[in-house]
């Protein structure tokens, strides 16, 4: 497995693969890889002849008061992890390699980024769309892999690819959870022991919603209020949102039917965590 830090190196390596007629998968990440990323890399290895994992903590998707500096990084762990899973190349650029000092062109998603996380993180999805567009242009993959845990991000990337006629397939992969239910996230590492316990309220409320829907509940208001009540019982939890939206348009719905996305963002202490479930046919 190779590690490249420049756009030029990546392009040369991918060009040589293409000359041999090989297919290429891309797994965009911000590093500090866990089994959630692992499931994306394994799926990419299954689907493609060659796999590129990008490890880049993208500054343009962090707001001024967010955790850009504190975001966990561990390149030694990440490269061993990728190698073990069969990735062929890590792209690990410096921010200056990705953003010239006079960088000024952004990809802005309109409607889908106004709800859920977009409300409390107003520039987040502009940064995500911009960096993913850049990564797609650099690697030119046949397929790119994103986790369902960031459901709004996945919906936005799918729409961006459709709207801008980008020539690749977006593959969504299921949420990976710890044994006790907590969705895997690099940000879980911020949690103290007490907060880690309190954080279980996220998955519990998601499982409650799944149970209510399975038992026939179709009112979004009823599901949201039961979830809210459960989360509010946890003293360390502070709700950012508990929402039911259409899984494609990300707009709020009153009635739950496929493909409704039930999504939550909750602060546990200072750590903002997200979780969701999608209602299928
Ligand atoms: O999901 C992430 O880790 C990031 O938002 C992504 C897609 C790698 C873009 O920086």
CSV table of C-alpha atoms and ligand atoms in Angstrom, one decimal:
chain,number,residue,atom,x,y,z
A,1,UNK,CA,0.0,0.0,0.0
A,2,UNK,CA,1.3,3.5,-0.9
A,3,UNK,CA,0.7,6.8,0.8
A,4,UNK,CA,0.6,9.9,-1.4
A,5,UNK,CA,0.5,13.4,-0.2
A,6,UNK,CA,0.2,15.3,-3.5
A,7,UNK,CA,-2.5,15.5,-6.2
A,8,UNK,CA,0.2,14.8,-8.8
A,9,UNK,CA,1.2,11.5,-7.2
A,10,UNK,CA,-2.4,10.3,-6.9
A,11,UNK,CA,-3.1,11.2,-10.5
A,12,UNK,CA,0.0,9.3,-11.7
A,13,UNK,CA,-0.8,6.2,-9.7
A,14,UNK,CA,-4.5,6.2,-10.8
A,15,UNK,CA,-3.5,6.8,-14.4
A,16,UNK,CA,-1.2,3.7,-14.4
A,17,UNK,CA,-4.1,1.6,-12.9
A,18,UNK,CA,-6.5,2.9,-15.6
A,19,UNK,CA,-3.9,2.0,-18.3
A,20,UNK,CA,-4.3,-1.6,-17.1
A,21,UNK,CA,-8.1,-1.4,-17.3
A,22,UNK,CA,-8.6,-1.5,-13.5
A,23,UNK,CA,-11.6,-0.1,-11.7
A,24,UNK,CA,-11.1,2.3,-8.8
A,25,UNK,CA,-13.1,2.9,-5.6
A,26,UNK,CA,-12.7,5.9,-3.3
A,27,UNK,CA,-13.4,6.0,0.4
A,28,UNK,CA,-13.3,9.7,1.6
A,29,UNK,CA,-12.5,10.0,5.3
A,30,UNK,CA,-11.2,12.4,7.9
A,31,UNK,CA,-9.0,9.7,9.4
A,32,UNK,CA,-9.0,8.3,13.0
A,33,UNK,CA,-10.5,5.2,11.3
A,34,UNK,CA,-12.8,2.8,13.1
A,35,UNK,CA,-14.9,-0.2,12.1
A,36,UNK,CA,-17.5,2.2,10.5
A,37,UNK,CA,-14.8,3.3,8.0
A,38,UNK,CA,-13.6,-0.3,7.9
A,39,UNK,CA,-17.0,-1.5,6.5
A,40,UNK,CA,-16.7,1.1,3.7
A,41,UNK,CA,-13.2,0.1,2.9
A,42,UNK,CA,-14.0,-3.6,2.8
A,43,UNK,CA,-17.0,-3.0,0.6
A,44,UNK,CA,-14.8,-0.9,-1.7
A,45,UNK,CA,-12.2,-3.6,-1.8
A,46,UNK,CA,-15.0,-6.1,-2.8
A,47,UNK,CA,-16.4,-3.9,-5.5
A,48,UNK,CA,-13.2,-2.5,-7.2
A,49,UNK,CA,-9.8,-3.6,-8.5
A,50,UNK,CA,-8.1,-0.8,-6.6
A,51,UNK,CA,-9.1,1.3,-3.6
A,52,UNK,CA,-8.0,4.8,-2.6
A,53,UNK,CA,-8.7,6.0,1.0
A,54,UNK,CA,-8.4,9.7,1.5
A,55,UNK,CA,-7.5,10.8,5.0
A,56,UNK,CA,-8.0,14.6,5.2
A,57,UNK,CA,-9.4,16.7,8.0
A,58,UNK,CA,-11.1,19.2,5.8
A,59,UNK,CA,-11.0,22.7,7.2
A,60,UNK,CA,-13.7,24.1,5.0
A,61,UNK,CA,-16.4,22.0,6.6
A,62,UNK,CA,-15.7,23.2,10.2
A,63,UNK,CA,-17.4,26.3,11.5
A,64,UNK,CA,-15.3,28.9,13.5
A,65,UNK,CA,-16.2,27.4,16.9
A,66,UNK,CA,-16.0,23.8,15.9
A,67,UNK,CA,-13.4,21.1,16.7
A,68,UNK,CA,-11.1,21.4,13.7
A,69,UNK,CA,-7.9,21.7,15.8
A,70,UNK,CA,-9.1,19.1,18.4
A,71,UNK,CA,-10.3,16.6,15.7
A,72,UNK,CA,-8.5,13.3,16.5
A,73,UNK,CA,-5.7,12.2,14.2
A,74,UNK,CA,-3.5,9.1,14.1
A,75,UNK,CA,-1.9,8.4,10.8
A,76,UNK,CA,0.1,5.4,12.0
A,77,UNK,CA,-3.0,3.6,13.1
A,78,UNK,CA,-4.9,4.7,9.9
A,79,UNK,CA,-2.3,3.4,7.5
A,80,UNK,CA,-2.0,0.0,9.3
A,81,UNK,CA,-5.8,-0.2,9.4
A,82,UNK,CA,-6.1,0.5,5.6
A,83,UNK,CA,-3.4,-1.9,4.7
A,84,UNK,CA,-4.9,-4.7,6.7
A,85,UNK,CA,-8.3,-4.2,4.9
A,86,UNK,CA,-6.6,-4.3,1.5
A,87,UNK,CA,-6.6,-0.6,0.4
A,88,UNK,CA,-4.0,0.2,-2.3
A,89,UNK,CA,-3.4,3.9,-1.7
A,90,UNK,CA,-3.9,6.5,1.0
A,91,UNK,CA,-4.2,10.1,-0.1
A,92,UNK,CA,-3.1,12.2,2.8
A,93,UNK,CA,-2.6,15.8,1.7
A,94,UNK,CA,-1.8,18.9,3.7
A,95,UNK,CA,-4.5,21.5,3.7
A,96,UNK,CA,-2.2,23.7,1.5
A,97,UNK,CA,-2.2,20.9,-1.1
A,98,UNK,CA,-6.0,21.0,-1.3
A,99,UNK,CA,-6.6,24.7,-0.8
A,100,UNK,CA,-4.4,27.4,-2.5
A,101,UNK,CA,-4.2,30.6,-0.5
A,102,UNK,CA,-6.5,32.3,-3.0
A,103,UNK,CA,-9.0,29.4,-3.2
A,104,UNK,CA,-12.4,30.8,-3.9
A,105,UNK,CA,-14.6,28.3,-5.7
A,106,UNK,CA,-17.2,26.3,-3.6
A,107,UNK,CA,-19.8,23.8,-4.4
A,108,UNK,CA,-23.0,24.8,-2.6
A,109,UNK,CA,-25.9,22.6,-2.1
A,110,UNK,CA,-29.1,24.6,-1.7
A,111,UNK,CA,-32.2,22.9,-0.3
A,112,UNK,CA,-31.0,19.7,1.3
A,113,UNK,CA,-28.5,21.5,3.5
A,114,UNK,CA,-31.0,23.8,5.2
A,115,UNK,CA,-32.5,21.2,7.6
A,116,UNK,CA,-31.0,18.9,10.3
A,117,UNK,CA,-27.3,19.4,10.7
A,118,UNK,CA,-27.3,22.2,8.2
A,119,UNK,CA,-29.3,24.4,10.6
A,120,UNK,CA,-26.7,24.3,13.3
A,121,UNK,CA,-23.7,23.9,11.0
A,122,UNK,CA,-24.4,26.4,8.3
A,123,UNK,CA,-21.2,26.1,6.2
A,124,UNK,CA,-20.6,22.4,6.9
A,125,UNK,CA,-22.2,20.9,3.7
A,126,UNK,CA,-20.7,23.5,1.4
A,127,UNK,CA,-17.3,22.3,2.7
A,128,UNK,CA,-18.2,18.6,2.3
A,129,UNK,CA,-19.5,19.1,-1.2
A,130,UNK,CA,-16.4,21.2,-2.2
A,131,UNK,CA,-13.9,18.7,-0.8
A,132,UNK,CA,-15.8,15.7,-2.2
A,133,UNK,CA,-15.9,17.3,-5.7
A,134,UNK,CA,-12.2,18.0,-5.4
A,135,UNK,CA,-11.5,14.3,-4.4
A,136,UNK,CA,-13.7,13.0,-7.2
A,137,UNK,CA,-11.8,15.2,-9.7
A,138,UNK,CA,-8.4,14.1,-8.3
A,139,UNK,CA,-9.1,10.3,-8.1
A,140,UNK,CA,-11.8,10.0,-10.8
A,141,UNK,CA,-13.2,6.9,-9.1
A,142,UNK,CA,-15.8,4.6,-10.5
A,143,UNK,CA,-17.5,4.4,-7.1
A,144,UNK,CA,-17.3,6.4,-3.8
A,145,UNK,CA,-18.4,5.0,-0.4
A,146,UNK,CA,-20.2,6.9,2.3
A,147,UNK,CA,-21.8,5.8,5.6
A,148,UNK,CA,-25.5,5.9,6.3
A,149,UNK,CA,-24.6,7.3,9.8
A,150,UNK,CA,-24.1,10.7,8.1
A,151,UNK,CA,-27.5,10.3,6.3
A,152,UNK,CA,-27.8,13.9,5.3
A,153,UNK,CA,-24.3,14.0,3.9
A,154,UNK,CA,-25.1,10.8,1.9
A,155,UNK,CA,-28.3,12.3,0.5
A,156,UNK,CA,-26.5,15.6,-0.3
A,157,UNK,CA,-23.6,13.8,-2.1
A,158,UNK,CA,-26.1,11.7,-4.1
A,159,UNK,CA,-28.0,14.8,-5.2
A,160,UNK,CA,-24.8,16.7,-6.0
A,161,UNK,CA,-23.6,13.9,-8.2
A,162,UNK,CA,-26.9,13.8,-10.0
A,163,UNK,CA,-27.3,17.6,-10.3
A,164,UNK,CA,-23.8,18.1,-11.6
A,165,UNK,CA,-23.6,15.0,-13.8
A,166,UNK,CA,-20.6,13.6,-12.0
A,167,UNK,CA,-19.6,10.3,-13.6
A,168,UNK,CA,-19.4,7.9,-10.6
A,169,UNK,CA,-21.6,5.8,-8.5
A,170,UNK,CA,-22.3,6.7,-4.8
A,171,UNK,CA,-22.6,3.6,-2.6
A,172,UNK,CA,-24.2,4.0,0.9
A,173,UNK,CA,-23.2,1.5,3.6
A,174,UNK,CA,-25.2,0.7,6.8
A,175,UNK,CA,-24.4,2.2,10.3
A,176,UNK,CA,-21.9,0.2,12.3
A,177,UNK,CA,-22.6,0.1,16.1
A,178,UNK,CA,-20.7,-0.8,19.2
A,179,UNK,CA,-22.1,-3.9,20.9
A,180,UNK,CA,-24.2,-1.7,23.3
A,181,UNK,CA,-25.7,0.2,20.4
A,182,UNK,CA,-23.7,3.4,20.2
A,183,UNK,CA,-23.0,4.3,16.5
A,184,UNK,CA,-19.3,4.2,15.8
A,185,UNK,CA,-17.8,7.7,15.4
A,186,UNK,CA,-14.4,9.3,15.6
A,187,UNK,CA,-15.9,11.8,18.0
A,188,UNK,CA,-16.8,9.1,20.5
A,189,UNK,CA,-13.2,9.4,21.6
A,190,UNK,CA,-14.1,12.8,23.2
A,191,UNK,CA,-16.5,11.1,25.7
A,192,UNK,CA,-15.5,10.6,29.3
A,193,UNK,CA,-16.6,7.3,30.9
A,194,UNK,CA,-19.8,8.9,32.3
A,195,UNK,CA,-20.6,10.6,29.0
A,196,UNK,CA,-20.0,7.3,27.1
A,197,UNK,CA,-22.7,5.8,29.2
A,198,UNK,CA,-25.0,8.8,28.7
A,199,UNK,CA,-24.4,8.7,24.9
A,200,UNK,CA,-26.4,5.4,24.8
A,201,UNK,CA,-29.5,7.5,25.0
A,202,UNK,CA,-29.0,8.3,21.2
A,203,UNK,CA,-29.2,4.7,20.0
A,204,UNK,CA,-31.9,3.9,22.6
A,205,UNK,CA,-34.1,6.6,21.2
A,206,UNK,CA,-33.5,5.4,17.6
A,207,UNK,CA,-34.4,1.8,18.6
A,208,UNK,CA,-37.5,3.2,20.3
A,209,UNK,CA,-38.5,4.9,17.1
A,210,UNK,CA,-37.9,1.7,15.1
A,211,UNK,CA,-40.1,-0.2,17.5
A,212,UNK,CA,-42.9,2.3,17.4
A,213,UNK,CA,-42.9,2.3,13.6
A,214,UNK,CA,-42.7,-1.5,13.4
A,215,UNK,CA,-45.8,-1.6,15.7
A,216,UNK,CA,-47.7,0.7,13.2
A,217,UNK,CA,-47.1,4.2,14.4
A,218,UNK,CA,-47.2,6.6,11.5
A,219,UNK,CA,-47.4,10.0,13.2
A,220,UNK,CA,-44.0,11.8,13.0
A,221,UNK,CA,-45.1,14.0,16.0
A,222,UNK,CA,-45.8,11.0,18.2
A,223,UNK,CA,-42.5,9.3,17.4
A,224,UNK,CA,-40.5,12.5,17.9
A,225,UNK,CA,-42.2,13.3,21.2
A,226,UNK,CA,-41.5,9.8,22.6
A,227,UNK,CA,-37.9,10.1,21.5
A,228,UNK,CA,-37.5,13.6,23.0
A,229,UNK,CA,-39.0,12.4,26.3
A,230,UNK,CA,-36.5,9.6,26.5
A,231,UNK,CA,-33.5,11.7,25.6
A,232,UNK,CA,-34.6,14.5,28.1
A,233,UNK,CA,-34.4,11.9,30.9
A,234,UNK,CA,-30.6,11.9,30.5
A,235,UNK,CA,-29.2,14.8,32.4
A,236,UNK,CA,-26.0,15.0,30.3
A,237,UNK,CA,-27.9,15.2,27.0
A,238,UNK,CA,-28.9,18.3,25.3
A,239,UNK,CA,-31.0,18.0,22.1
A,240,UNK,CA,-30.0,19.8,18.9
A,241,UNK,CA,-32.7,18.2,16.9
A,242,UNK,CA,-35.1,15.2,16.7
A,243,UNK,CA,-36.5,15.1,13.2
A,244,UNK,CA,-38.4,13.1,10.7
A,245,UNK,CA,-37.7,14.1,7.1
A,246,UNK,CA,-38.1,12.7,3.7
A,247,UNK,CA,-35.0,10.5,3.0
A,248,UNK,CA,-34.4,12.0,-0.4
A,249,UNK,CA,-35.4,15.7,0.0
A,250,UNK,CA,-34.4,16.1,3.7
A,251,UNK,CA,-37.7,18.1,4.2
A,252,UNK,CA,-39.7,17.5,7.4
A,253,UNK,CA,-42.7,15.1,7.1
A,254,UNK,CA,-45.8,14.6,9.2
A,255,UNK,CA,-46.5,11.0,8.2
A,256,UNK,CA,-43.9,8.3,8.4
A,257,UNK,CA,-43.6,6.2,5.3
A,258,UNK,CA,-40.7,4.8,3.3
A,259,UNK,CA,-38.2,6.5,2.8
A,260,UNK,CA,-38.6,8.6,6.0
A,261,UNK,CA,-35.4,9.4,7.8
A,262,UNK,CA,-35.6,9.7,11.6
A,263,UNK,CA,-32.5,11.6,12.6
A,264,UNK,CA,-31.2,13.1,15.8
A,265,UNK,CA,-28.3,15.3,16.9
A,266,UNK,CA,-27.6,15.4,20.7
A,267,UNK,CA,-24.8,17.0,22.6
A,268,UNK,CA,-23.4,14.9,25.4
A,269,UNK,CA,-21.4,17.3,27.4
A,270,UNK,CA,-19.5,19.2,24.8
A,271,UNK,CA,-19.6,16.4,22.2
A,272,UNK,CA,-22.2,16.6,19.5
A,273,UNK,CA,-23.3,13.1,18.3
A,274,UNK,CA,-25.7,12.1,15.5
A,275,UNK,CA,-27.7,8.9,14.8
A,276,UNK,CA,-30.6,7.9,12.6
A,277,UNK,CA,-32.7,5.2,11.1
A,278,UNK,CA,-34.3,5.0,7.7
A,279,UNK,CA,-37.8,3.6,7.2
A,280,UNK,CA,-37.8,1.1,4.4
A,281,UNK,CA,-40.6,-0.5,2.3
B,1,LIG,O1,-17.8,12.0,6.5
B,1,LIG,C1,-16.6,12.5,6.6
B,1,LIG,O2,-15.7,12.0,7.2
B,1,LIG,C2,-16.4,13.8,5.8
B,1,LIG,O3,-17.4,14.7,5.9
B,1,LIG,C3,-15.9,13.6,4.4
B,1,LIG,C4,-17.0,12.9,3.5
B,1,LIG,C5,-14.6,12.7,4.4
B,1,LIG,C6,-15.5,14.9,3.7
B,1,LIG,O4,-14.5,15.6,4.4
